[in-house]
Amino acid sequence: MRIFKNRGAIYFSKSNKKKSNEQKILIIALAAIVCFTVFFLIALGINNDFSAKKFFAPDETVSALSVDDQQPVVLPQVSGKSNLVNIITKDDVLLFVSLIQIDMDNVSYKVATLKPETEVDGVSLFKTYQNGGSENVRNAVESLLSVEFDYYVQIDSDDFADFYDDLGRVNYAVASDIRHKSDNLGVTYSVNIKAGEQSLSGSQVVNLVRYYLETGNTTGANEVLLNCWQQQINAENYENSERIFADFISITDTNISVRDFSAAGDEFTVLTNESTGVGAYSAAAEYDGNTVNEENLQQLRGYFVK
């Protein structure tokens, strides 16, 4: 076949025509394969995410499974109850006495607070401390409640404030504004706190407890101290417990020994674990003058009996 164009001529041979047909067939087949492959990948992608984001992102499923597969922390089995008399003083003047039970049978704290004028067998705790010191105060409390108290701790209010601040301030909800100044027992103190959630320092805790006891609100005094126990006995402080205990021994008069501290390791492990719901109970003392009334005395005994 010949096509004339201007002065030259272009020829297409029969063999070229045959090759052209074969090329067309190959192109069509290739196009069919490409279309099938695209269709297959689209169908596969519906059920599987092959995006770049998915490719480079961390495997969240594996991470979640790793977390879920972790075994829960197994806490030691603990039991028993320990009673403690805490004696707060200022220049050898008794400011108040708090009674604490650490109840590992029910994993809880129980607190009662006694004013210094509390009389046992006709003698105030204030006079008992002046005449015989910390151990005599513990003996008087045991006589009052007919319950054994394992430990006593006496600490000056200034040392208490510093030690408390080292453990961390405590959040406490104050019901109403408090403005108060007193020289009760010859030791002047003042309270100036606004209503609402407050972050209390150690000195504010001492003064607030004194204020509540002086105004007859023993429940308020208990609640302040219970907040301290619940918030300051925590995992962070437990990690530093050896240093904290060394500081504690250096500033207190106490019968708590290093052996007692070491033996309490399992109890602290339970009390400071985030999964443990530690209970808190207020044992409010009720007075007739400076004497705990008989009916209330029976209730207080119930809190601290072992």
mmCIF file of C-alpha atoms in Angstrom:
data_model
loop_
_atom_site.group_PDB
_atom_site.id
_atom_site.type_symbol
_atom_site.label_atom_id
_atom_site.label_comp_id
_atom_site.label_asym_id
_atom_site.label_seq_id
_atom_site.Cartn_x
_atom_site.Cartn_y
_atom_site.Cartn_z
ATOM 1 C CA MET A 1 0.000 0.000 0.000
ATOM 2 C CA ARG A 2 1.357 3.410 -0.881
ATOM 3 C CA ILE A 3 0.289 6.832 0.278
ATOM 4 C CA PHE A 4 1.514 9.848 -1.619
ATOM 5 C CA LYS A 5 2.492 12.898 0.331
ATOM 6 C CA ASN A 6 4.034 15.767 -1.492
ATOM 7 C CA ARG A 7 7.031 14.407 -3.285
ATOM 8 C CA GLY A 8 7.747 11.479 -1.039
ATOM 9 C CA ALA A 9 5.874 8.266 -0.384
ATOM 10 C CA ILE A 10 5.196 6.313 2.809
ATOM 11 C CA TYR A 11 4.741 2.571 2.659
ATOM 12 C CA PHE A 12 3.069 0.258 5.235
ATOM 13 C CA SER A 13 4.025 -3.298 4.687
ATOM 14 C CA LYS A 14 1.631 -6.176 5.373
ATOM 15 C CA SER A 15 4.030 -7.516 8.016
ATOM 16 C CA ASN A 16 3.834 -4.197 9.948
ATOM 17 C CA LYS A 17 0.060 -4.319 9.894
ATOM 18 C CA LYS A 18 0.159 -7.786 11.439
ATOM 19 C CA LYS A 19 2.498 -6.598 14.194
ATOM 20 C CA SER A 20 0.191 -3.652 14.903
ATOM 21 C CA ASN A 21 -2.752 -5.966 15.495
ATOM 22 C CA GLU A 22 -0.711 -8.065 17.908
ATOM 23 C CA GLN A 23 0.320 -4.961 19.846
ATOM 24 C CA LYS A 24 -3.315 -3.904 20.185
ATOM 25 C CA ILE A 25 -4.212 -7.309 21.596
ATOM 26 C CA LEU A 26 -1.360 -7.112 24.121
ATOM 27 C CA ILE A 27 -2.353 -3.599 25.209
ATOM 28 C CA ILE A 28 -5.948 -4.695 25.761
ATOM 29 C CA ALA A 29 -4.829 -7.693 27.819
ATOM 30 C CA LEU A 30 -2.494 -5.520 29.881
ATOM 31 C CA ALA A 31 -5.264 -2.990 30.524
ATOM 32 C CA ALA A 32 -7.542 -5.800 31.694
ATOM 33 C CA ILE A 33 -4.874 -7.018 34.126
ATOM 34 C CA VAL A 34 -4.317 -3.504 35.493
ATOM 35 C CA CYS A 35 -8.058 -2.967 35.984
ATOM 36 C CA PHE A 36 -8.404 -6.290 37.780
ATOM 37 C CA THR A 37 -5.435 -5.472 40.052
ATOM 38 C CA VAL A 38 -6.843 -2.024 40.952
ATOM 39 C CA PHE A 39 -10.236 -3.522 41.689
ATOM 40 C CA PHE A 40 -8.666 -6.228 43.861
ATOM 41 C CA LEU A 41 -6.631 -3.690 45.884
ATOM 42 C CA ILE A 42 -9.667 -1.483 46.446
ATOM 43 C CA ALA A 43 -11.703 -4.443 47.666
ATOM 44 C CA LEU A 44 -8.876 -5.530 49.963
ATOM 45 C CA GLY A 45 -8.420 -2.004 51.330
ATOM 46 C CA ILE A 46 -12.035 -1.860 52.500
ATOM 47 C CA ASN A 47 -11.240 -4.449 55.184
ATOM 48 C CA ASN A 48 -7.639 -3.416 55.821
ATOM 49 C CA ASP A 49 -6.141 0.015 56.491
ATOM 50 C CA PHE A 50 -3.008 0.378 54.326
ATOM 51 C CA SER A 51 -2.730 4.138 54.757
ATOM 52 C CA ALA A 52 0.616 5.799 55.496
ATOM 53 C CA LYS A 53 -0.801 7.004 58.832
ATOM 54 C CA LYS A 54 -1.621 3.456 59.815
ATOM 55 C CA PHE A 55 1.753 2.221 58.598
ATOM 56 C CA PHE A 56 3.824 4.700 60.588
ATOM 57 C CA ALA A 57 1.554 4.969 63.682
ATOM 58 C CA PRO A 58 2.199 2.775 66.737
ATOM 59 C CA ASP A 59 0.211 -0.416 66.923
ATOM 60 C CA GLU A 60 -2.452 0.664 69.379
ATOM 61 C CA THR A 61 -4.059 -2.735 69.495
ATOM 62 C CA VAL A 62 -0.840 -4.353 70.648
ATOM 63 C CA SER A 63 -0.303 -1.655 73.276
ATOM 64 C CA ALA A 64 -3.817 -2.041 74.608
ATOM 65 C CA LEU A 65 -3.437 -5.776 74.774
ATOM 66 C CA SER A 66 -0.125 -5.370 76.522
ATOM 67 C CA VAL A 67 -1.768 -3.198 79.181
ATOM 68 C CA ASP A 68 -4.764 -5.492 79.505
ATOM 69 C CA ASP A 69 -2.535 -8.540 79.732
ATOM 70 C CA GLN A 70 -0.656 -7.139 82.733
ATOM 71 C CA GLN A 71 -1.369 -9.067 85.900
ATOM 72 C CA PRO A 72 -2.957 -7.039 88.740
ATOM 73 C CA VAL A 73 -0.690 -6.169 91.645
ATOM 74 C CA VAL A 74 -1.021 -8.791 94.369
ATOM 75 C CA LEU A 75 -1.012 -7.024 97.737
ATOM 76 C CA PRO A 76 0.207 -8.785 100.883
ATOM 77 C CA GLN A 77 -2.353 -10.267 103.247
ATOM 78 C CA VAL A 78 -2.553 -8.093 106.369
ATOM 79 C CA SER A 79 -4.608 -8.095 109.543
ATOM 80 C CA GLY A 80 -4.624 -6.753 113.076
ATOM 81 C CA LYS A 81 -5.144 -3.402 114.805
ATOM 82 C CA SER A 82 -2.676 -0.939 116.331
ATOM 83 C CA ASN A 83 -3.548 1.915 118.689
ATOM 84 C CA LEU A 84 -1.490 5.090 118.964
ATOM 85 C CA VAL A 85 -1.619 8.076 121.351
ATOM 86 C CA ASN A 86 -0.355 11.242 119.640
ATOM 87 C CA ILE A 87 0.577 14.038 122.072
ATOM 88 C CA ILE A 88 1.027 17.573 120.680
ATOM 89 C CA THR A 89 2.802 20.049 122.943
ATOM 90 C CA LYS A 90 4.286 23.537 122.908
ATOM 91 C CA ASP A 91 7.160 24.344 125.254
ATOM 92 C CA ASP A 92 6.123 21.408 127.492
ATOM 93 C CA VAL A 93 2.486 22.521 127.546
ATOM 94 C CA LEU A 94 -0.022 19.917 126.338
ATOM 95 C CA LEU A 95 -2.117 21.316 123.463
ATOM 96 C CA PHE A 96 -4.211 18.256 122.550
ATOM 97 C CA VAL A 97 -4.165 14.467 122.363
ATOM 98 C CA SER A 98 -5.270 12.469 119.333
ATOM 99 C CA LEU A 99 -6.022 8.748 119.465
ATOM 100 C CA ILE A 100 -5.500 6.767 116.260
ATOM 101 C CA GLN A 101 -6.292 3.184 115.391
ATOM 102 C CA ILE A 102 -4.823 1.683 112.231
ATOM 103 C CA ASP A 103 -7.270 -1.129 111.535
ATOM 104 C CA MET A 104 -5.863 -3.553 108.964
ATOM 105 C CA ASP A 105 -8.772 -5.972 109.423
ATOM 106 C CA ASN A 106 -11.004 -3.370 107.763
ATOM 107 C CA VAL A 107 -8.202 -1.264 106.198
ATOM 108 C CA SER A 108 -9.201 1.986 107.865
ATOM 109 C CA TYR A 109 -8.147 4.811 110.168
ATOM 110 C CA LYS A 110 -10.084 5.766 113.295
ATOM 111 C CA VAL A 111 -9.423 9.034 115.109
ATOM 112 C CA ALA A 112 -10.599 10.624 118.355
ATOM 113 C CA THR A 113 -9.288 13.964 119.627
ATOM 114 C CA LEU A 114 -9.243 14.921 123.311
ATOM 115 C CA LYS A 115 -8.872 18.419 124.676
ATOM 116 C CA PRO A 116 -6.040 18.944 127.226
ATOM 117 C CA GLU A 117 -8.547 19.666 129.991
ATOM 118 C CA THR A 118 -10.016 16.144 129.693
ATOM 119 C CA GLU A 119 -10.173 14.665 133.197
ATOM 120 C CA VAL A 120 -9.314 11.063 134.032
ATOM 121 C CA ASP A 121 -9.904 10.105 137.672
ATOM 122 C CA GLY A 122 -10.168 13.788 138.524
ATOM 123 C CA VAL A 123 -6.849 14.808 136.936
ATOM 124 C CA SER A 124 -6.622 16.611 133.581
ATOM 125 C CA LEU A 125 -4.435 15.279 130.785
ATOM 126 C CA PHE A 126 -2.773 18.700 130.873
ATOM 127 C CA LYS A 127 -1.633 18.098 134.493
ATOM 128 C CA THR A 128 -0.805 14.461 133.804
ATOM 129 C CA TYR A 129 1.643 15.477 131.089
ATOM 130 C CA GLN A 130 3.203 18.168 133.271
ATOM 131 C CA ASN A 131 3.724 15.727 136.125
ATOM 132 C CA GLY A 132 4.667 12.536 134.294
ATOM 133 C CA GLY A 133 5.261 13.054 130.583
ATOM 134 C CA SER A 134 4.163 11.060 127.553
ATOM 135 C CA GLU A 135 3.941 7.580 129.035
ATOM 136 C CA ASN A 136 1.709 8.812 131.848
ATOM 137 C CA VAL A 137 -0.627 10.381 129.282
ATOM 138 C CA ARG A 138 -0.832 7.029 127.488
ATOM 139 C CA ASN A 139 -1.568 5.303 130.812
ATOM 140 C CA ALA A 140 -4.338 7.808 131.528
ATOM 141 C CA VAL A 141 -5.926 7.223 128.116
ATOM 142 C CA GLU A 142 -5.809 3.452 128.660
ATOM 143 C CA SER A 143 -7.476 3.936 132.041
ATOM 144 C CA LEU A 144 -10.147 6.162 130.492
ATOM 145 C CA LEU A 145 -11.097 3.753 127.702
ATOM 146 C CA SER A 146 -10.060 0.436 129.289
ATOM 147 C CA VAL A 147 -8.233 -0.281 125.997
ATOM 148 C CA GLU A 148 -4.540 -0.960 125.412
ATOM 149 C CA PHE A 149 -2.597 1.551 123.309
ATOM 150 C CA ASP A 150 0.518 0.077 121.727
ATOM 151 C CA TYR A 151 2.412 3.269 120.968
ATOM 152 C CA TYR A 152 2.743 6.868 122.015
ATOM 153 C CA VAL A 153 4.301 9.810 120.173
ATOM 154 C CA GLN A 154 4.994 13.195 121.700
ATOM 155 C CA ILE A 155 6.022 16.029 119.407
ATOM 156 C CA ASP A 156 6.369 19.788 119.774
ATOM 157 C CA SER A 157 3.910 21.723 117.620
ATOM 158 C CA ASP A 158 6.671 23.536 115.725
ATOM 159 C CA ASP A 159 8.394 20.242 114.880
ATOM 160 C CA PHE A 160 5.022 18.770 113.972
ATOM 161 C CA ALA A 161 4.393 21.652 111.555
ATOM 162 C CA ASP A 162 7.768 21.217 109.834
ATOM 163 C CA PHE A 163 7.418 17.436 109.625
ATOM 164 C CA TYR A 164 3.861 17.777 108.309
ATOM 165 C CA ASP A 165 4.944 20.248 105.619
ATOM 166 C CA ASP A 166 7.637 17.825 104.496
ATOM 167 C CA LEU A 167 4.931 15.196 103.916
ATOM 168 C CA GLY A 168 2.866 17.637 101.844
ATOM 169 C CA ARG A 169 0.016 20.054 102.458
ATOM 170 C CA VAL A 170 -3.481 18.663 102.956
ATOM 171 C CA ASN A 171 -6.690 19.726 101.237
ATOM 172 C CA TYR A 172 -9.547 20.407 103.635
ATOM 173 C CA ALA A 173 -12.996 21.909 103.057
ATOM 174 C CA VAL A 174 -13.724 24.636 105.617
ATOM 175 C CA ALA A 175 -17.468 25.087 106.174
ATOM 176 C CA SER A 176 -17.370 28.808 107.051
ATOM 177 C CA ASP A 177 -14.917 31.674 107.567
ATOM 178 C CA ILE A 178 -12.910 31.355 110.797
ATOM 179 C CA ARG A 179 -11.283 34.314 112.543
ATOM 180 C CA HIS A 180 -10.171 33.445 116.044
ATOM 181 C CA LYS A 181 -7.420 34.325 118.508
ATOM 182 C CA SER A 182 -6.841 32.761 121.916
ATOM 183 C CA ASP A 183 -4.236 32.352 124.650
ATOM 184 C CA ASN A 184 -5.806 29.198 126.050
ATOM 185 C CA LEU A 185 -3.404 27.350 128.405
ATOM 186 C CA GLY A 186 -1.036 30.316 128.118
ATOM 187 C CA VAL A 187 -0.051 29.422 124.536
ATOM 188 C CA THR A 188 -1.343 32.052 122.099
ATOM 189 C CA TYR A 189 -2.608 30.999 118.674
ATOM 190 C CA SER A 190 -4.803 32.404 115.922
ATOM 191 C CA VAL A 191 -6.858 31.055 113.036
ATOM 192 C CA ASN A 192 -7.716 33.078 109.956
ATOM 193 C CA ILE A 193 -9.162 30.808 107.266
ATOM 194 C CA LYS A 194 -11.803 31.465 104.620
ATOM 195 C CA ALA A 195 -14.622 29.076 103.774
ATOM 196 C CA GLY A 196 -14.070 26.595 100.949
ATOM 197 C CA GLU A 197 -11.401 24.144 99.884
ATOM 198 C CA GLN A 198 -8.123 25.056 101.569
ATOM 199 C CA SER A 199 -4.579 23.690 101.364
ATOM 200 C CA LEU A 200 -3.486 23.545 104.989
ATOM 201 C CA SER A 201 0.040 23.918 106.322
ATOM 202 C CA GLY A 202 1.238 22.144 109.444
ATOM 203 C CA SER A 203 0.831 25.183 111.699
ATOM 204 C CA GLN A 204 -2.694 25.758 110.359
ATOM 205 C CA VAL A 205 -3.608 22.155 111.206
ATOM 206 C CA VAL A 206 -2.408 22.533 114.814
ATOM 207 C CA ASN A 207 -4.251 25.818 115.282
ATOM 208 C CA LEU A 208 -7.432 24.587 113.586
ATOM 209 C CA VAL A 209 -7.568 21.475 115.791
ATOM 210 C CA ARG A 210 -7.054 23.644 118.879
ATOM 211 C CA TYR A 211 -9.845 25.975 117.722
ATOM 212 C CA TYR A 212 -12.294 23.116 117.130
ATOM 213 C CA LEU A 213 -11.567 21.589 120.536
ATOM 214 C CA GLU A 214 -11.829 24.935 122.331
ATOM 215 C CA THR A 215 -15.224 25.577 120.699
ATOM 216 C CA GLY A 216 -16.528 22.065 121.413
ATOM 217 C CA ASN A 217 -16.356 20.752 117.832
ATOM 218 C CA THR A 218 -14.510 17.473 118.364
ATOM 219 C CA THR A 219 -15.881 16.126 115.077
ATOM 220 C CA GLY A 220 -14.206 18.993 113.203
ATOM 221 C CA ALA A 221 -10.895 18.265 114.943
ATOM 222 C CA ASN A 222 -11.159 14.585 113.971
ATOM 223 C CA GLU A 223 -11.933 15.381 110.345
ATOM 224 C CA VAL A 224 -8.856 17.600 110.000
ATOM 225 C CA LEU A 225 -6.587 14.831 111.306
ATOM 226 C CA LEU A 226 -8.295 12.105 109.269
ATOM 227 C CA ASN A 227 -7.633 14.147 106.125
ATOM 228 C CA CYS A 228 -3.961 14.272 107.105
ATOM 229 C CA TRP A 229 -3.745 10.500 107.532
ATOM 230 C CA GLN A 230 -5.568 9.746 104.304
ATOM 231 C CA GLN A 231 -3.631 12.189 102.138
ATOM 232 C CA GLN A 232 -0.131 12.012 103.617
ATOM 233 C CA ILE A 233 0.142 8.226 103.891
ATOM 234 C CA ASN A 234 0.718 7.849 100.156
ATOM 235 C CA ALA A 235 2.938 6.040 97.650
ATOM 236 C CA GLU A 236 5.352 8.952 97.170
ATOM 237 C CA ASN A 237 6.020 9.305 100.891
ATOM 238 C CA TYR A 238 6.319 5.531 101.237
ATOM 239 C CA GLU A 239 9.149 5.550 98.696
ATOM 240 C CA ASN A 240 11.002 7.957 101.027
ATOM 241 C CA SER A 241 9.841 6.221 104.208
ATOM 242 C CA GLU A 242 13.310 5.411 105.571
ATOM 243 C CA ARG A 243 14.398 9.063 105.496
ATOM 244 C CA ILE A 244 11.015 10.187 106.829
ATOM 245 C CA PHE A 245 11.173 7.698 109.703
ATOM 246 C CA ALA A 246 14.701 8.833 110.591
ATOM 247 C CA ASP A 247 13.443 12.447 110.731
ATOM 248 C CA PHE A 248 10.442 11.322 112.789
ATOM 249 C CA ILE A 249 12.623 9.566 115.382
ATOM 250 C CA SER A 250 14.882 12.613 115.715
ATOM 251 C CA ILE A 251 12.063 15.018 116.668
ATOM 252 C CA THR A 252 9.739 12.858 118.796
ATOM 253 C CA ASP A 253 9.561 11.151 122.147
ATOM 254 C CA THR A 254 8.175 7.741 121.195
ATOM 255 C CA ASN A 255 8.299 4.026 121.918
ATOM 256 C CA ILE A 256 8.076 3.169 118.194
ATOM 257 C CA SER A 257 11.281 1.334 117.291
ATOM 258 C CA VAL A 258 13.096 0.636 114.038
ATOM 259 C CA ARG A 259 11.908 -2.968 114.366
ATOM 260 C CA ASP A 260 8.282 -1.765 114.617
ATOM 261 C CA PHE A 261 8.771 0.367 111.511
ATOM 262 C CA SER A 262 10.293 -2.506 109.535
ATOM 263 C CA ALA A 263 7.549 -4.915 110.618
ATOM 264 C CA ALA A 264 4.904 -2.500 109.311
ATOM 265 C CA GLY A 265 6.149 -2.731 105.709
ATOM 266 C CA ASP A 266 3.242 -4.860 104.467
ATOM 267 C CA GLU A 267 0.702 -2.573 106.144
ATOM 268 C CA PHE A 268 2.208 0.490 104.460
ATOM 269 C CA THR A 269 2.264 -1.342 101.118
ATOM 270 C CA VAL A 270 -1.497 -1.874 101.388
ATOM 271 C CA LEU A 271 -2.338 1.561 102.805
ATOM 272 C CA THR A 272 -0.357 3.434 100.140
ATOM 273 C CA ASN A 273 -1.502 1.409 97.112
ATOM 274 C CA GLU A 274 -3.797 3.370 94.781
ATOM 275 C CA SER A 275 -6.192 0.440 94.457
ATOM 276 C CA THR A 276 -6.802 0.311 98.216
ATOM 277 C CA GLY A 277 -9.880 2.146 99.461
ATOM 278 C CA VAL A 278 -8.850 3.160 102.977
ATOM 279 C CA GLY A 279 -11.769 3.932 105.281
ATOM 280 C CA ALA A 280 -11.889 6.797 107.792
ATOM 281 C CA TYR A 281 -13.939 6.938 110.986
ATOM 282 C CA SER A 282 -14.402 9.850 113.366
ATOM 283 C CA ALA A 283 -14.869 8.938 117.028
ATOM 284 C CA ALA A 284 -16.211 12.201 118.455
ATOM 285 C CA ALA A 285 -15.749 12.749 122.198
ATOM 286 C CA GLU A 286 -18.687 14.341 124.009
ATOM 287 C CA TYR A 287 -18.128 16.144 127.295
ATOM 288 C CA ASP A 288 -19.960 17.005 130.474
ATOM 289 C CA GLY A 289 -17.698 19.856 131.480
ATOM 290 C CA ASN A 290 -14.209 18.345 131.213
ATOM 291 C CA THR A 291 -15.307 14.727 131.616
ATOM 292 C CA VAL A 292 -16.241 12.472 128.708
ATOM 293 C CA ASN A 293 -19.844 11.451 129.383
ATOM 294 C CA GLU A 294 -20.423 7.803 130.212
ATOM 295 C CA GLU A 295 -22.615 6.946 127.235
ATOM 296 C CA ASN A 296 -20.114 8.445 124.784
ATOM 297 C CA LEU A 297 -17.266 6.711 126.589
ATOM 298 C CA GLN A 298 -18.748 3.343 125.663
ATOM 299 C CA GLN A 299 -18.893 4.424 122.019
ATOM 300 C CA LEU A 300 -15.260 5.533 122.065
ATOM 301 C CA ARG A 301 -14.216 2.186 123.539
ATOM 302 C CA GLY A 302 -15.976 0.464 120.639
ATOM 303 C CA TYR A 303 -13.805 2.297 118.117
ATOM 304 C CA PHE A 304 -10.494 1.370 119.725
ATOM 305 C CA VAL A 305 -11.125 -2.126 121.066
ATOM 306 C CA LYS A 306 -9.042 -4.795 119.316
#
